[in-house]
Amino acid sequence: MLKIYGVHRSRASRPLWLLAELDLPFEHVPVIQANRVAHPHGPEAPLNTASAAYLAVNPLGQIPCLEEEGLILTESLAITLHIARTKGGQLGPRSEPEDALMVSWSLFAATAVEPPALEIQLIQRSGGGTSPEGQAAISIAAERLRRPLARLERHFATEDYLVGGRFTVADLNLAETLRYGQAHPALLEPFPAVAAWLDRCQSRPAFRLMMERRAAEPE
């Protein structure tokens, strides 16, 4: 059976959302980040990214990780693309061109969207968004997102989704990277079509279920 290591409060949210969409059976091993554990090597520590048992699975000590019939994947977007390609039905590619587009949009999400969007979230979480320095840093990160968001705005002006006119793993991957930037409420104001697309993605029952489970985990 497919096994996912990681907690919802991590990039494991991506394959966990996808698996909820597909209603597939899988084993969930809730590995927590070591930096969230007071004594990660202590005898009472929960399974975490510094635990020897987990490092035997993923020597990088990062989550998520997929294990299935001897296959181990350690990058969240590679995991979602693999699941969608092999088990995803309508959420996966119907053709080689669709497969290529889903990979392309996922790499776009990882390289053009996630780094500045994650920076916004980290600044806001640390409370730095209330300081002049933090506000300036958020403005710089938002400016870095302007060009990729403008590209998306042009796309969603005529399309509801990224590939094939339907919700797919490409939308899921992009939505989960852009979610970090929602910590800055004004980010999407100039991009109403992007905001409407993100609302469509986040209105899905499987996304809401994933977020409920995420909220139930300790911070």
CSV table of N, CA, C and O in Angstrom, one decimal, residues 6-13 16 28 30-41 44-51 61 63 121-122 125 213-219:
chain,number,residue,atom,x,y,z
A,6,GLY,N,4.8,12.3,6.8
A,6,GLY,CA,4.7,13.7,7.0
A,6,GLY,C,3.5,14.1,7.7
A,6,GLY,O,2.6,13.3,7.9
A,7,VAL,N,3.4,15.4,8.1
A,7,VAL,CA,2.2,15.9,8.8
A,7,VAL,C,1.5,16.9,7.8
A,7,VAL,O,2.1,17.4,6.9
A,8,HIS,N,0.3,17.3,8.2
A,8,HIS,CA,-0.5,18.2,7.3
A,8,HIS,C,0.2,19.6,7.4
A,8,HIS,O,0.1,20.4,6.4
A,9,ARG,N,0.8,20.0,8.5
A,9,ARG,CA,1.5,21.3,8.6
A,9,ARG,C,2.9,21.2,8.0
A,9,ARG,O,3.9,21.5,8.7
A,10,SER,N,2.9,20.8,6.8
A,10,SER,CA,4.2,20.7,6.0
A,10,SER,C,3.8,20.6,4.5
A,10,SER,O,2.6,20.6,4.2
A,11,ARG,N,4.8,20.4,3.7
A,11,ARG,CA,4.5,20.2,2.3
A,11,ARG,C,3.8,18.9,2.0
A,11,ARG,O,3.4,18.7,0.9
A,12,ALA,N,3.7,18.1,3.0
A,12,ALA,CA,2.9,16.9,2.9
A,12,ALA,C,1.4,17.2,2.6
A,12,ALA,O,0.6,16.3,2.2
A,13,SER,N,1.0,18.4,2.9
A,13,SER,CA,-0.4,18.9,2.6
A,13,SER,C,-0.7,18.6,1.1
A,13,SER,O,-1.9,18.3,0.8
A,16,LEU,N,-1.4,14.8,0.6
A,16,LEU,CA,-2.5,14.5,1.4
A,16,LEU,C,-3.8,15.1,0.8
A,16,LEU,O,-4.9,14.5,0.9
A,28,HIS,N,-0.7,6.5,6.4
A,28,HIS,CA,-0.2,7.9,6.8
A,28,HIS,C,0.7,7.7,8.0
A,28,HIS,O,0.2,7.3,9.1
A,30,PRO,N,2.7,10.0,10.5
A,30,PRO,CA,2.8,11.4,10.8
A,30,PRO,C,4.2,11.8,11.3
A,30,PRO,O,4.4,12.0,12.6
A,31,VAL,N,5.1,12.0,10.5
A,31,VAL,CA,6.5,12.4,10.9
A,31,VAL,C,6.4,14.0,11.0
A,31,VAL,O,6.0,14.7,10.1
A,32,ILE,N,6.9,14.5,12.1
A,32,ILE,CA,6.9,15.9,12.4
A,32,ILE,C,8.3,16.5,12.2
A,32,ILE,O,9.3,15.8,12.3
A,33,GLN,N,8.3,17.8,11.9
A,33,GLN,CA,9.6,18.4,11.7
A,33,GLN,C,10.4,18.5,13.0
A,33,GLN,O,9.9,18.8,14.1
A,34,ALA,N,11.7,18.2,13.0
A,34,ALA,CA,12.5,18.1,14.2
A,34,ALA,C,12.6,19.4,14.9
A,34,ALA,O,12.6,19.5,16.1
A,35,ASN,N,12.5,20.5,14.1
A,35,ASN,CA,12.6,21.9,14.8
A,35,ASN,C,11.3,22.2,15.6
A,35,ASN,O,11.3,23.3,16.2
A,36,ARG,N,10.3,21.4,15.5
A,36,ARG,CA,9.1,21.6,16.3
A,36,ARG,C,9.0,20.8,17.5
A,36,ARG,O,8.0,20.8,18.2
A,37,VAL,N,10.1,20.0,17.7
A,37,VAL,CA,10.2,19.1,18.9
A,37,VAL,C,11.2,19.6,19.8
A,37,VAL,O,12.4,19.9,19.4
A,38,ALA,N,10.9,19.7,21.1
A,38,ALA,CA,11.9,20.3,22.1
A,38,ALA,C,13.2,19.4,22.2
A,38,ALA,O,14.3,20.0,22.2
A,39,HIS,N,13.0,18.1,22.2
A,39,HIS,CA,14.2,17.3,22.3
A,39,HIS,C,14.0,16.1,21.2
A,39,HIS,O,13.6,15.0,21.6
A,40,PRO,N,14.3,16.4,20.0
A,40,PRO,CA,14.0,15.5,18.9
A,40,PRO,C,14.7,14.1,19.0
A,40,PRO,O,14.2,13.1,18.5
A,41,HIS,N,15.8,14.1,19.7
A,41,HIS,CA,16.6,12.8,19.9
A,41,HIS,C,16.3,12.2,21.2
A,41,HIS,O,16.8,11.1,21.5
A,44,GLU,N,11.5,10.1,24.5
A,44,GLU,CA,10.0,10.3,24.4
A,44,GLU,C,9.6,11.1,23.2
A,44,GLU,O,8.4,11.4,23.0
A,45,ALA,N,10.6,11.4,22.4
A,45,ALA,CA,10.3,12.3,21.2
A,45,ALA,C,9.4,11.5,20.2
A,45,ALA,O,9.6,10.3,20.0
A,46,PRO,N,8.4,12.2,19.6
A,46,PRO,CA,7.6,11.5,18.5
A,46,PRO,C,8.5,11.3,17.3
A,46,PRO,O,9.6,11.9,17.2
A,47,LEU,N,8.1,10.5,16.4
A,47,LEU,CA,8.8,10.3,15.2
A,47,LEU,C,8.9,11.6,14.4
A,47,LEU,O,8.0,12.3,14.2
A,48,ASN,N,10.2,12.0,14.2
A,48,ASN,CA,10.4,13.3,13.6
A,48,ASN,C,11.5,13.2,12.5
A,48,ASN,O,12.1,12.1,12.3
A,49,THR,N,11.8,14.3,11.8
A,49,THR,CA,12.7,14.3,10.7
A,49,THR,C,14.2,14.0,11.1
A,49,THR,O,15.0,13.8,10.2
A,50,ALA,N,14.5,14.1,12.4
A,50,ALA,CA,15.8,13.7,12.9
A,50,ALA,C,15.9,12.3,13.5
A,50,ALA,O,17.0,11.9,13.9
A,51,SER,N,14.8,11.6,13.5
A,51,SER,CA,14.7,10.3,14.1
A,51,SER,C,15.5,9.3,13.2
A,51,SER,O,15.3,9.4,11.9
A,61,GLY,N,16.2,13.9,5.6
A,61,GLY,CA,15.4,14.3,6.8
A,61,GLY,C,14.4,15.4,6.5
A,61,GLY,O,14.2,16.3,7.3
A,63,ILE,N,10.3,16.2,4.9
A,63,ILE,CA,9.0,15.6,4.6
A,63,ILE,C,8.3,16.5,3.5
A,63,ILE,O,8.6,17.7,3.4
A,121,GLN,N,4.9,34.4,4.0
A,121,GLN,CA,4.3,33.6,5.1
A,121,GLN,C,5.2,33.6,6.3
A,121,GLN,O,4.8,33.8,7.5
A,122,LEU,N,6.5,33.4,6.1
A,122,LEU,CA,7.5,33.3,7.2
A,122,LEU,C,7.6,34.7,7.9
A,122,LEU,O,7.6,34.7,9.2
A,125,ARG,N,4.3,35.1,10.0
A,125,ARG,CA,4.2,34.2,11.1
A,125,ARG,C,5.1,34.6,12.2
A,125,ARG,O,4.8,34.4,13.4
A,213,ARG,N,-7.9,18.9,9.0
A,213,ARG,CA,-6.9,18.0,9.6
A,213,ARG,C,-5.6,18.7,9.9
A,213,ARG,O,-5.0,18.4,11.0
A,214,ARG,N,-5.3,19.7,9.1
A,214,ARG,CA,-4.1,20.5,9.4
A,214,ARG,C,-4.3,21.3,10.7
A,214,ARG,O,-3.5,21.4,11.6
A,215,ALA,N,-5.5,21.9,10.8
A,215,ALA,CA,-5.8,22.7,12.0
A,215,ALA,C,-5.9,21.9,13.2
A,215,ALA,O,-5.6,22.4,14.3
A,216,ALA,N,-6.2,20.6,13.1
A,216,ALA,CA,-6.3,19.7,14.3
A,216,ALA,C,-4.9,19.3,14.8
A,216,ALA,O,-4.8,18.8,15.9
A,217,GLU,N,-3.9,19.5,14.0
A,217,GLU,CA,-2.5,19.2,14.4
A,217,GLU,C,-2.0,20.3,15.3
A,217,GLU,O,-2.3,21.4,15.2
A,218,PRO,N,-1.1,19.9,16.3
A,218,PRO,CA,-0.4,21.0,17.1
A,218,PRO,C,0.4,21.9,16.3
A,218,PRO,O,1.0,21.5,15.3
A,219,GLU,N,0.4,23.2,16.6
A,219,GLU,CA,1.2,24.1,15.9
A,219,GLU,C,2.7,24.0,16.2
A,219,GLU,O,3.0,23.5,17.3
